[in-house]
Amino acid sequence: MSRIENVLYTGKTRTTGGRDGESRSSDGRLAIKLSPPGTAGEGTNPEQLLAAGWSACFIGAMGLAARAQHVALPKDTEVNTEVDLGTAGDQYFLQARLNVSLPGLDREVAQSLVDTAHRTCPYSKALHGNIDIVTTLV
């Protein structure tokens, strides 16, 4: 495991009530209600939050890869991330799919950006080997 040598940012939240609660960031920029997945609750859920954060990070990692390859990342780049919460026996697990759209890029170049991002995105690195992950260039 690699250790951080220089902390760039620390996200701080306070969550109360678990999946039926709320979460707020220390800087006041995030204030969300939480509800269990698949319920009629008002809020979002941890799986959606993971998908949103991971998608944003993955696009950033593709942008870095694109600059290194002297390629412009398309303005309409999209990452549609699906995070499943499921069970095996009596234990809970996650699995994920990242469906990446890089319109206008040569397929080989686009696949190279996806592959590089999956190796370098901090979310992907944290989850690699811990959950099933499929990345697909669409």
mmCIF file of N, CA and C in Angstrom:
data_model
loop_
_atom_site.group_PDB
_atom_site.id
_atom_site.type_symbol
_atom_site.label_atom_id
_atom_site.label_comp_id
_atom_site.label_asym_id
_atom_site.label_seq_id
_atom_site.Cartn_x
_atom_site.Cartn_y
_atom_site.Cartn_z
ATOM 1 N N MET A 1 0.845 -1.177 0.000
ATOM 2 C CA MET A 1 0.000 0.000 0.000
ATOM 3 C C MET A 1 0.890 1.240 0.000
ATOM 4 N N SER A 2 0.538 2.205 -0.831
ATOM 5 C CA SER A 2 1.268 3.463 -0.891
ATOM 6 C C SER A 2 0.786 4.410 0.195
ATOM 7 N N ARG A 3 1.703 5.182 0.715
ATOM 8 C CA ARG A 3 1.348 6.192 1.713
ATOM 9 C C ARG A 3 1.416 7.563 1.073
ATOM 10 N N ILE A 4 0.497 8.423 1.461
ATOM 11 C CA ILE A 4 0.477 9.789 0.949
ATOM 12 C C ILE A 4 1.646 10.560 1.539
ATOM 13 N N GLU A 5 2.373 11.240 0.672
ATOM 14 C CA GLU A 5 3.478 12.094 1.122
ATOM 15 C C GLU A 5 3.030 13.537 1.290
ATOM 16 N N ASN A 6 2.042 13.959 0.500
ATOM 17 C CA ASN A 6 1.589 15.343 0.530
ATOM 18 C C ASN A 6 0.067 15.362 0.412
ATOM 19 N N VAL A 7 -0.645 15.667 1.476
ATOM 20 C CA VAL A 7 -2.110 15.724 1.446
ATOM 21 C C VAL A 7 -2.528 16.972 0.667
ATOM 22 N N LEU A 8 -3.318 16.767 -0.393
ATOM 23 C CA LEU A 8 -3.792 17.880 -1.212
ATOM 24 C C LEU A 8 -5.122 18.430 -0.732
ATOM 25 N N TYR A 9 -5.938 17.557 -0.155
ATOM 26 C CA TYR A 9 -7.264 17.973 0.284
ATOM 27 C C TYR A 9 -7.806 16.904 1.222
ATOM 28 N N THR A 10 -8.585 17.324 2.184
ATOM 29 C CA THR A 10 -9.277 16.397 3.074
ATOM 30 C C THR A 10 -10.756 16.750 3.079
ATOM 31 N N GLY A 11 -11.568 15.837 2.594
ATOM 32 C CA GLY A 11 -13.020 16.012 2.647
ATOM 33 C C GLY A 11 -13.499 15.571 4.014
ATOM 34 N N LYS A 12 -14.236 16.432 4.679
ATOM 35 C CA LYS A 12 -14.729 16.106 6.016
ATOM 36 C C LYS A 12 -16.243 16.201 6.042
ATOM 37 N N THR A 13 -16.872 15.131 6.513
ATOM 38 C CA THR A 13 -18.322 15.126 6.658
ATOM 39 C C THR A 13 -18.703 14.595 8.026
ATOM 40 N N ARG A 14 -19.897 14.930 8.419
ATOM 41 C CA ARG A 14 -20.498 14.388 9.643
ATOM 42 C C ARG A 14 -21.822 13.786 9.233
ATOM 43 N N THR A 15 -21.975 12.504 9.466
ATOM 44 C CA THR A 15 -23.190 11.800 9.098
ATOM 45 C C THR A 15 -23.875 11.297 10.358
ATOM 46 N N THR A 16 -25.176 11.502 10.424
ATOM 47 C CA THR A 16 -25.978 10.990 11.528
ATOM 48 C C THR A 16 -27.141 10.195 10.956
ATOM 49 N N GLY A 17 -27.562 9.182 11.671
ATOM 50 C CA GLY A 17 -28.744 8.428 11.273
ATOM 51 C C GLY A 17 -28.518 7.357 10.233
ATOM 52 N N GLY A 18 -27.275 7.142 9.796
ATOM 53 C CA GLY A 18 -26.994 6.105 8.813
ATOM 54 C C GLY A 18 -27.725 6.325 7.509
ATOM 55 N N ARG A 19 -28.253 5.249 6.952
ATOM 56 C CA ARG A 19 -28.936 5.329 5.655
ATOM 57 C C ARG A 19 -30.258 6.083 5.723
ATOM 58 N N ASP A 20 -30.758 6.366 6.892
ATOM 59 C CA ASP A 20 -31.988 7.152 7.068
ATOM 60 C C ASP A 20 -31.669 8.499 7.708
ATOM 61 N N GLY A 21 -30.492 9.011 7.471
ATOM 62 C CA GLY A 21 -30.069 10.224 8.163
ATOM 63 C C GLY A 21 -29.742 11.360 7.228
ATOM 64 N N GLU A 22 -28.673 12.044 7.581
ATOM 65 C CA GLU A 22 -28.197 13.155 6.768
ATOM 66 C C GLU A 22 -26.696 13.267 6.915
ATOM 67 N N SER A 23 -26.108 13.943 5.948
ATOM 68 C CA SER A 23 -24.662 14.146 5.956
ATOM 69 C C SER A 23 -24.370 15.588 5.572
ATOM 70 N N ARG A 24 -23.425 16.174 6.302
ATOM 71 C CA ARG A 24 -23.035 17.566 6.045
ATOM 72 C C ARG A 24 -21.521 17.660 6.017
ATOM 73 N N SER A 25 -21.027 18.488 5.109
ATOM 74 C CA SER A 25 -19.580 18.705 5.050
ATOM 75 C C SER A 25 -19.180 19.789 6.041
ATOM 76 N N SER A 26 -17.930 19.752 6.453
ATOM 77 C CA SER A 26 -17.443 20.714 7.436
ATOM 78 C C SER A 26 -17.441 22.138 6.894
ATOM 79 N N ASP A 27 -17.359 22.296 5.565
ATOM 80 C CA ASP A 27 -17.348 23.641 4.990
ATOM 81 C C ASP A 27 -18.745 24.145 4.620
ATOM 82 N N GLY A 28 -19.781 23.323 4.848
ATOM 83 C CA GLY A 28 -21.148 23.735 4.576
ATOM 84 C C GLY A 28 -21.570 23.631 3.122
ATOM 85 N N ARG A 29 -20.701 23.152 2.244
ATOM 86 C CA ARG A 29 -21.034 23.085 0.822
ATOM 87 C C ARG A 29 -21.866 21.860 0.465
ATOM 88 N N LEU A 30 -21.920 20.887 1.359
ATOM 89 C CA LEU A 30 -22.705 19.684 1.132
ATOM 90 C C LEU A 30 -23.639 19.482 2.309
ATOM 91 N N ALA A 31 -24.905 19.343 2.009
ATOM 92 C CA ALA A 31 -25.914 19.044 3.032
ATOM 93 C C ALA A 31 -26.964 18.190 2.349
ATOM 94 N N ILE A 32 -26.947 16.889 2.636
ATOM 95 C CA ILE A 32 -27.851 15.982 1.942
ATOM 96 C C ILE A 32 -28.593 15.077 2.907
ATOM 97 N N LYS A 33 -29.808 14.745 2.526
ATOM 98 C CA LYS A 33 -30.578 13.738 3.238
ATOM 99 C C LYS A 33 -30.213 12.389 2.651
ATOM 100 N N LEU A 34 -30.205 11.365 3.484
ATOM 101 C CA LEU A 34 -29.889 10.015 3.056
ATOM 102 C C LEU A 34 -31.105 9.122 3.221
ATOM 103 N N SER A 35 -31.248 8.170 2.319
ATOM 104 C CA SER A 35 -32.306 7.168 2.423
ATOM 105 C C SER A 35 -31.788 5.865 1.830
ATOM 106 N N PRO A 36 -32.310 4.754 2.298
ATOM 107 C CA PRO A 36 -31.868 3.469 1.774
ATOM 108 C C PRO A 36 -32.155 3.343 0.274
ATOM 109 N N PRO A 37 -31.292 2.650 -0.469
ATOM 110 C CA PRO A 37 -31.527 2.483 -1.907
ATOM 111 C C PRO A 37 -32.863 1.784 -2.176
ATOM 112 N N GLY A 38 -33.540 2.260 -3.218
ATOM 113 C CA GLY A 38 -34.790 1.642 -3.630
ATOM 114 C C GLY A 38 -35.999 2.013 -2.801
ATOM 115 N N THR A 39 -35.845 2.947 -1.874
ATOM 116 C CA THR A 39 -36.989 3.373 -1.072
ATOM 117 C C THR A 39 -37.521 4.702 -1.589
ATOM 118 N N ALA A 40 -38.657 5.095 -1.087
ATOM 119 C CA ALA A 40 -39.268 6.358 -1.497
ATOM 120 C C ALA A 40 -38.751 7.534 -0.674
ATOM 121 N N GLY A 41 -37.658 7.330 0.053
ATOM 122 C CA GLY A 41 -37.114 8.404 0.873
ATOM 123 C C GLY A 41 -36.711 9.613 0.051
ATOM 124 N N GLU A 42 -36.540 10.741 0.729
ATOM 125 C CA GLU A 42 -36.219 12.008 0.065
ATOM 126 C C GLU A 42 -34.778 12.089 -0.425
ATOM 127 N N GLY A 43 -33.872 11.411 0.239
ATOM 128 C CA GLY A 43 -32.461 11.639 -0.016
ATOM 129 C C GLY A 43 -31.820 10.674 -0.982
ATOM 130 N N THR A 44 -30.534 10.840 -1.109
ATOM 131 C CA THR A 44 -29.716 9.960 -1.937
ATOM 132 C C THR A 44 -29.200 8.828 -1.062
ATOM 133 N N ASN A 45 -28.311 8.028 -1.593
ATOM 134 C CA ASN A 45 -27.755 6.918 -0.824
ATOM 135 C C ASN A 45 -26.257 6.808 -1.090
ATOM 136 N N PRO A 46 -25.542 6.080 -0.254
ATOM 137 C CA PRO A 46 -24.090 5.987 -0.407
ATOM 138 C C PRO A 46 -23.640 5.445 -1.764
ATOM 139 N N GLU A 47 -24.431 4.556 -2.363
ATOM 140 C CA GLU A 47 -24.044 4.005 -3.657
ATOM 141 C C GLU A 47 -24.080 5.075 -4.748
ATOM 142 N N GLN A 48 -25.085 5.944 -4.701
ATOM 143 C CA GLN A 48 -25.150 7.050 -5.659
ATOM 144 C C GLN A 48 -24.008 8.032 -5.431
ATOM 145 N N LEU A 49 -23.702 8.288 -4.173
ATOM 146 C CA LEU A 49 -22.607 9.213 -3.872
ATOM 147 C C LEU A 49 -21.272 8.661 -4.356
ATOM 148 N N LEU A 50 -21.047 7.372 -4.163
ATOM 149 C CA LEU A 50 -19.823 6.744 -4.659
ATOM 150 C C LEU A 50 -19.759 6.839 -6.179
ATOM 151 N N ALA A 51 -20.869 6.543 -6.844
ATOM 152 C CA ALA A 51 -20.904 6.608 -8.304
ATOM 153 C C ALA A 51 -20.594 8.021 -8.808
ATOM 154 N N ALA A 52 -21.161 9.026 -8.176
ATOM 155 C CA ALA A 52 -20.932 10.418 -8.602
ATOM 156 C C ALA A 52 -19.481 10.831 -8.385
ATOM 157 N N GLY A 53 -18.949 10.563 -7.206
ATOM 158 C CA GLY A 53 -17.564 10.930 -6.924
ATOM 159 C C GLY A 53 -16.590 10.200 -7.824
ATOM 160 N N TRP A 54 -16.805 8.915 -8.021
ATOM 161 C CA TRP A 54 -15.920 8.110 -8.856
ATOM 162 C C TRP A 54 -15.955 8.591 -10.300
ATOM 163 N N SER A 55 -17.158 8.884 -10.828
ATOM 164 C CA SER A 55 -17.285 9.386 -12.202
ATOM 165 C C SER A 55 -16.499 10.680 -12.396
ATOM 166 N N ALA A 56 -16.646 11.596 -11.465
ATOM 167 C CA ALA A 56 -15.944 12.879 -11.565
ATOM 168 C C ALA A 56 -14.436 12.675 -11.510
ATOM 169 N N CYS A 57 -13.976 11.839 -10.593
ATOM 170 C CA CYS A 57 -12.552 11.560 -10.470
ATOM 171 C C CYS A 57 -12.020 10.883 -11.733
ATOM 172 N N PHE A 58 -12.791 9.942 -12.280
ATOM 173 C CA PHE A 58 -12.377 9.206 -13.477
ATOM 174 C C PHE A 58 -12.220 10.147 -14.666
ATOM 175 N N ILE A 59 -13.133 11.105 -14.812
ATOM 176 C CA ILE A 59 -13.008 12.085 -15.894
ATOM 177 C C ILE A 59 -11.754 12.920 -15.701
ATOM 178 N N GLY A 60 -11.463 13.304 -14.452
ATOM 179 C CA GLY A 60 -10.223 14.034 -14.182
ATOM 180 C C GLY A 60 -8.996 13.226 -14.552
ATOM 181 N N ALA A 61 -9.000 11.931 -14.243
ATOM 182 C CA ALA A 61 -7.865 11.062 -14.578
ATOM 183 C C ALA A 61 -7.729 10.912 -16.091
ATOM 184 N N MET A 62 -8.856 10.843 -16.804
ATOM 185 C CA MET A 62 -8.777 10.784 -18.268
ATOM 186 C C MET A 62 -8.232 12.083 -18.837
ATOM 187 N N GLY A 63 -8.591 13.205 -18.217
ATOM 188 C CA GLY A 63 -8.064 14.498 -18.661
ATOM 189 C C GLY A 63 -6.557 14.566 -18.525
ATOM 190 N N LEU A 64 -6.030 14.079 -17.408
ATOM 191 C CA LEU A 64 -4.572 14.035 -17.228
ATOM 192 C C LEU A 64 -3.923 13.122 -18.259
ATOM 193 N N ALA A 65 -4.539 11.978 -18.514
ATOM 194 C CA ALA A 65 -4.007 11.051 -19.512
ATOM 195 C C ALA A 65 -4.043 11.667 -20.906
ATOM 196 N N ALA A 66 -5.121 12.378 -21.206
ATOM 197 C CA ALA A 66 -5.254 13.021 -22.519
ATOM 198 C C ALA A 66 -4.172 14.081 -22.720
ATOM 199 N N ARG A 67 -3.926 14.886 -21.685
ATOM 200 C CA ARG A 67 -2.872 15.895 -21.801
ATOM 201 C C ARG A 67 -1.511 15.248 -22.012
ATOM 202 N N ALA A 68 -1.251 14.162 -21.315
ATOM 203 C CA ALA A 68 0.031 13.462 -21.458
ATOM 204 C C ALA A 68 0.189 12.886 -22.864
ATOM 205 N N GLN A 69 -0.933 12.531 -23.487
ATOM 206 C CA GLN A 69 -0.889 11.974 -24.843
ATOM 207 C C GLN A 69 -1.111 13.048 -25.912
ATOM 208 N N HIS A 70 -1.182 14.302 -25.479
ATOM 209 C CA HIS A 70 -1.393 15.443 -26.383
ATOM 210 C C HIS A 70 -2.677 15.286 -27.194
ATOM 211 N N VAL A 71 -3.734 14.919 -26.475
ATOM 212 C CA VAL A 71 -5.059 14.727 -27.063
ATOM 213 C C VAL A 71 -6.028 15.601 -26.276
ATOM 214 N N ALA A 72 -6.990 16.176 -26.976
ATOM 215 C CA ALA A 72 -8.028 16.962 -26.287
ATOM 216 C C ALA A 72 -9.145 16.033 -25.861
ATOM 217 N N LEU A 73 -9.501 16.091 -24.581
ATOM 218 C CA LEU A 73 -10.640 15.329 -24.069
ATOM 219 C C LEU A 73 -11.909 15.993 -24.602
ATOM 220 N N PRO A 74 -12.818 15.247 -25.230
ATOM 221 C CA PRO A 74 -14.035 15.860 -25.773
ATOM 222 C C PRO A 74 -14.834 16.584 -24.692
ATOM 223 N N LYS A 75 -15.419 17.711 -25.056
ATOM 224 C CA LYS A 75 -16.221 18.480 -24.095
ATOM 225 C C LYS A 75 -17.432 17.689 -23.613
ATOM 226 N N ASP A 76 -17.949 16.784 -24.439
ATOM 227 C CA ASP A 76 -19.125 16.009 -24.055
ATOM 228 C C ASP A 76 -18.758 14.615 -23.533
ATOM 229 N N THR A 77 -17.574 14.513 -22.924
ATOM 230 C CA THR A 77 -17.150 13.276 -22.265
ATOM 231 C C THR A 77 -18.143 12.920 -21.168
ATOM 232 N N GLU A 78 -18.483 11.644 -21.075
ATOM 233 C CA GLU A 78 -19.396 11.175 -20.030
ATOM 234 C C GLU A 78 -18.891 9.889 -19.414
ATOM 235 N N VAL A 79 -19.087 9.751 -18.124
ATOM 236 C CA VAL A 79 -18.890 8.476 -17.442
ATOM 237 C C VAL A 79 -20.178 8.182 -16.686
ATOM 238 N N ASN A 80 -20.840 7.131 -17.108
ATOM 239 C CA ASN A 80 -22.065 6.679 -16.446
ATOM 240 C C ASN A 80 -21.679 5.507 -15.558
ATOM 241 N N THR A 81 -21.687 5.739 -14.253
ATOM 242 C CA THR A 81 -21.234 4.738 -13.294
ATOM 243 C C THR A 81 -22.424 4.120 -12.581
ATOM 244 N N GLU A 82 -22.394 2.806 -12.507
ATOM 245 C CA GLU A 82 -23.430 2.049 -11.809
ATOM 246 C C GLU A 82 -22.760 1.297 -10.671
ATOM 247 N N VAL A 83 -23.231 1.514 -9.460
ATOM 248 C CA VAL A 83 -22.710 0.823 -8.289
ATOM 249 C C VAL A 83 -23.836 -0.037 -7.726
ATOM 250 N N ASP A 84 -23.609 -1.340 -7.728
ATOM 251 C CA ASP A 84 -24.592 -2.280 -7.198
ATOM 252 C C ASP A 84 -24.269 -2.608 -5.756
ATOM 253 N N LEU A 85 -25.292 -2.638 -4.923
ATOM 254 C CA LEU A 85 -25.207 -3.172 -3.572
ATOM 255 C C LEU A 85 -25.934 -4.501 -3.607
ATOM 256 N N GLY A 86 -25.268 -5.561 -3.199
ATOM 257 C CA GLY A 86 -25.891 -6.870 -3.240
ATOM 258 C C GLY A 86 -25.395 -7.753 -2.115
ATOM 259 N N THR A 87 -25.912 -8.953 -2.111
ATOM 260 C CA THR A 87 -25.520 -9.910 -1.083
ATOM 261 C C THR A 87 -25.005 -11.189 -1.717
ATOM 262 N N ALA A 88 -24.185 -11.865 -0.968
ATOM 263 C CA ALA A 88 -23.757 -13.232 -1.248
ATOM 264 C C ALA A 88 -23.838 -13.923 0.101
ATOM 265 N N GLY A 89 -24.780 -14.842 0.221
ATOM 266 C CA GLY A 89 -25.031 -15.425 1.538
ATOM 267 C C GLY A 89 -25.588 -14.353 2.449
ATOM 268 N N ASP A 90 -24.974 -14.199 3.607
ATOM 269 C CA ASP A 90 -25.455 -13.191 4.558
ATOM 270 C C ASP A 90 -24.550 -11.960 4.615
ATOM 271 N N GLN A 91 -23.706 -11.787 3.593
ATOM 272 C CA GLN A 91 -22.792 -10.642 3.569
ATOM 273 C C GLN A 91 -23.152 -9.690 2.428
ATOM 274 N N TYR A 92 -22.863 -8.391 2.645
ATOM 275 C CA TYR A 92 -23.119 -7.361 1.638
ATOM 276 C C TYR A 92 -21.846 -7.070 0.854
ATOM 277 N N PHE A 93 -22.030 -6.785 -0.454
ATOM 278 C CA PHE A 93 -20.898 -6.476 -1.330
ATOM 279 C C PHE A 93 -21.312 -5.397 -2.320
ATOM 280 N N LEU A 94 -20.299 -4.760 -2.904
ATOM 281 C CA LEU A 94 -20.495 -3.808 -3.992
ATOM 282 C C LEU A 94 -19.885 -4.374 -5.264
ATOM 283 N N GLN A 95 -20.406 -3.931 -6.391
ATOM 284 C CA GLN A 95 -19.771 -4.149 -7.683
ATOM 285 C C GLN A 95 -20.103 -2.932 -8.532
ATOM 286 N N ALA A 96 -19.312 -2.704 -9.588
ATOM 287 C CA ALA A 96 -19.506 -1.467 -10.338
ATOM 288 C C ALA A 96 -19.209 -1.636 -11.821
ATOM 289 N N ARG A 97 -19.859 -0.761 -12.596
ATOM 290 C CA ARG A 97 -19.615 -0.665 -14.026
ATOM 291 C C ARG A 97 -19.427 0.807 -14.373
ATOM 292 N N LEU A 98 -18.364 1.105 -15.085
ATOM 293 C CA LEU A 98 -18.128 2.461 -15.588
ATOM 294 C C LEU A 98 -18.252 2.404 -17.105
ATOM 295 N N ASN A 99 -19.268 3.083 -17.633
ATOM 296 C CA ASN A 99 -19.521 3.138 -19.069
ATOM 297 C C ASN A 99 -19.075 4.514 -19.550
ATOM 298 N N VAL A 100 -18.013 4.525 -20.351
ATOM 299 C CA VAL A 100 -17.333 5.768 -20.714
ATOM 300 C C VAL A 100 -17.611 6.132 -22.168
ATOM 301 N N SER A 101 -18.014 7.372 -22.392
ATOM 302 C CA SER A 101 -18.259 7.889 -23.734
ATOM 303 C C SER A 101 -17.260 9.007 -24.022
ATOM 304 N N LEU A 102 -16.471 8.819 -25.069
ATOM 305 C CA LEU A 102 -15.498 9.815 -25.521
ATOM 306 C C LEU A 102 -15.752 10.084 -27.003
ATOM 307 N N PRO A 103 -16.860 10.772 -27.327
ATOM 308 C CA PRO A 103 -17.257 10.948 -28.722
ATOM 309 C C PRO A 103 -16.219 11.714 -29.533
ATOM 310 N N GLY A 104 -16.014 11.222 -30.745
ATOM 311 C CA GLY A 104 -15.106 11.901 -31.659
ATOM 312 C C GLY A 104 -13.665 11.441 -31.571
ATOM 313 N N LEU A 105 -13.314 10.682 -30.551
ATOM 314 C CA LEU A 105 -11.938 10.195 -30.440
ATOM 315 C C LEU A 105 -11.791 8.850 -31.138
ATOM 316 N N ASP A 106 -10.638 8.632 -31.748
ATOM 317 C CA ASP A 106 -10.300 7.332 -32.297
ATOM 318 C C ASP A 106 -10.463 6.284 -31.201
ATOM 319 N N ARG A 107 -11.059 5.139 -31.530
ATOM 320 C CA ARG A 107 -11.370 4.118 -30.523
ATOM 321 C C ARG A 107 -10.124 3.654 -29.779
ATOM 322 N N GLU A 108 -9.010 3.493 -30.452
ATOM 323 C CA GLU A 108 -7.776 3.034 -29.796
ATOM 324 C C GLU A 108 -7.261 4.079 -28.811
ATOM 325 N N VAL A 109 -7.318 5.337 -29.195
ATOM 326 C CA VAL A 109 -6.899 6.431 -28.309
ATOM 327 C C VAL A 109 -7.837 6.504 -27.112
ATOM 328 N N ALA A 110 -9.131 6.430 -27.385
ATOM 329 C CA ALA A 110 -10.121 6.501 -26.307
ATOM 330 C C ALA A 110 -9.929 5.348 -25.315
ATOM 331 N N GLN A 111 -9.696 4.136 -25.818
ATOM 332 C CA GLN A 111 -9.494 2.989 -24.928
ATOM 333 C C GLN A 111 -8.239 3.169 -24.090
ATOM 334 N N SER A 112 -7.214 3.754 -24.675
ATOM 335 C CA SER A 112 -5.979 4.029 -23.940
ATOM 336 C C SER A 112 -6.241 4.997 -22.787
ATOM 337 N N LEU A 113 -7.071 6.013 -23.024
ATOM 338 C CA LEU A 113 -7.407 6.972 -21.963
ATOM 339 C C LEU A 113 -8.195 6.289 -20.848
ATOM 340 N N VAL A 114 -9.144 5.435 -21.216
ATOM 341 C CA VAL A 114 -9.935 4.702 -20.218
ATOM 342 C C VAL A 114 -9.032 3.801 -19.390
ATOM 343 N N ASP A 115 -8.156 3.056 -20.051
ATOM 344 C CA ASP A 115 -7.258 2.133 -19.351
ATOM 345 C C ASP A 115 -6.312 2.877 -18.408
ATOM 346 N N THR A 116 -5.771 3.984 -18.887
ATOM 347 C CA THR A 116 -4.863 4.782 -18.052
ATOM 348 C C THR A 116 -5.604 5.366 -16.856
ATOM 349 N N ALA A 117 -6.807 5.890 -17.095
ATOM 350 C CA ALA A 117 -7.601 6.459 -15.998
ATOM 351 C C ALA A 117 -7.915 5.395 -14.956
ATOM 352 N N HIS A 118 -8.221 4.193 -15.399
ATOM 353 C CA HIS A 118 -8.556 3.134 -14.442
ATOM 354 C C HIS A 118 -7.343 2.755 -13.581
ATOM 355 N N ARG A 119 -6.154 2.918 -14.132
ATOM 356 C CA ARG A 119 -4.933 2.635 -13.354
ATOM 357 C C ARG A 119 -4.540 3.797 -12.444
ATOM 358 N N THR A 120 -4.972 5.020 -12.765
ATOM 359 C CA THR A 120 -4.478 6.188 -12.039
ATOM 360 C C THR A 120 -5.517 6.906 -11.177
ATOM 361 N N CYS A 121 -6.795 6.725 -11.461
ATOM 362 C CA CYS A 121 -7.861 7.372 -10.675
ATOM 363 C C CYS A 121 -7.804 6.854 -9.233
ATOM 364 N N PRO A 122 -7.714 7.742 -8.246
ATOM 365 C CA PRO A 122 -7.650 7.293 -6.854
ATOM 366 C C PRO A 122 -8.823 6.406 -6.427
ATOM 367 N N TYR A 123 -10.025 6.666 -6.927
ATOM 368 C CA TYR A 123 -11.165 5.812 -6.593
ATOM 369 C C TYR A 123 -10.954 4.414 -7.169
ATOM 370 N N SER A 124 -10.553 4.343 -8.429
ATOM 371 C CA SER A 124 -10.322 3.045 -9.065
ATOM 372 C C SER A 124 -9.222 2.276 -8.341
ATOM 373 N N LYS A 125 -8.165 2.979 -7.981
ATOM 374 C CA LYS A 125 -7.068 2.307 -7.270
ATOM 375 C C LYS A 125 -7.526 1.801 -5.910
ATOM 376 N N ALA A 126 -8.346 2.560 -5.231
ATOM 377 C CA ALA A 126 -8.820 2.147 -3.909
ATOM 378 C C ALA A 126 -9.722 0.920 -3.995
ATOM 379 N N LEU A 127 -10.495 0.823 -5.058
ATOM 380 C CA LEU A 127 -11.477 -0.247 -5.168
ATOM 381 C C LEU A 127 -10.976 -1.457 -5.948
ATOM 382 N N HIS A 128 -9.921 -1.275 -6.766
ATOM 383 C CA HIS A 128 -9.385 -2.375 -7.569
ATOM 384 C C HIS A 128 -8.951 -3.530 -6.670
ATOM 385 N N GLY A 129 -9.427 -4.714 -6.992
ATOM 386 C CA GLY A 129 -9.093 -5.884 -6.198
ATOM 387 C C GLY A 129 -9.989 -6.076 -4.992
ATOM 388 N N ASN A 130 -10.843 -5.091 -4.710
ATOM 389 C CA ASN A 130 -11.756 -5.169 -3.571
ATOM 390 C C ASN A 130 -13.201 -5.411 -3.991
ATOM 391 N N ILE A 131 -13.556 -4.942 -5.188
ATOM 392 C CA ILE A 131 -14.896 -5.192 -5.732
ATOM 393 C C ILE A 131 -14.739 -5.527 -7.204
ATOM 394 N N ASP A 132 -15.767 -6.159 -7.788
ATOM 395 C CA ASP A 132 -15.762 -6.406 -9.217
ATOM 396 C C ASP A 132 -16.036 -5.089 -9.936
ATOM 397 N N ILE A 133 -15.168 -4.753 -10.912
ATOM 398 C CA ILE A 133 -15.287 -3.501 -11.663
ATOM 399 C C ILE A 133 -15.162 -3.824 -13.156
ATOM 400 N N VAL A 134 -16.088 -3.297 -13.930
ATOM 401 C CA VAL A 134 -16.009 -3.426 -15.387
ATOM 402 C C VAL A 134 -16.002 -2.024 -15.960
ATOM 403 N N THR A 135 -14.994 -1.710 -16.781
ATOM 404 C CA THR A 135 -14.973 -0.440 -17.508
ATOM 405 C C THR A 135 -15.252 -0.756 -18.981
ATOM 406 N N THR A 136 -16.144 0.026 -19.572
ATOM 407 C CA THR A 136 -16.538 -0.205 -20.956
ATOM 408 C C THR A 136 -16.522 1.114 -21.706
ATOM 409 N N LEU A 137 -15.862 1.125 -22.849
ATOM 410 C CA LEU A 137 -15.902 2.275 -23.737
ATOM 411 C C LEU A 137 -17.129 2.098 -24.624
ATOM 412 N N VAL A 138 -18.056 3.063 -24.532
ATOM 413 C CA VAL A 138 -19.302 2.953 -25.307
ATOM 414 C C VAL A 138 -19.301 3.924 -26.464
#
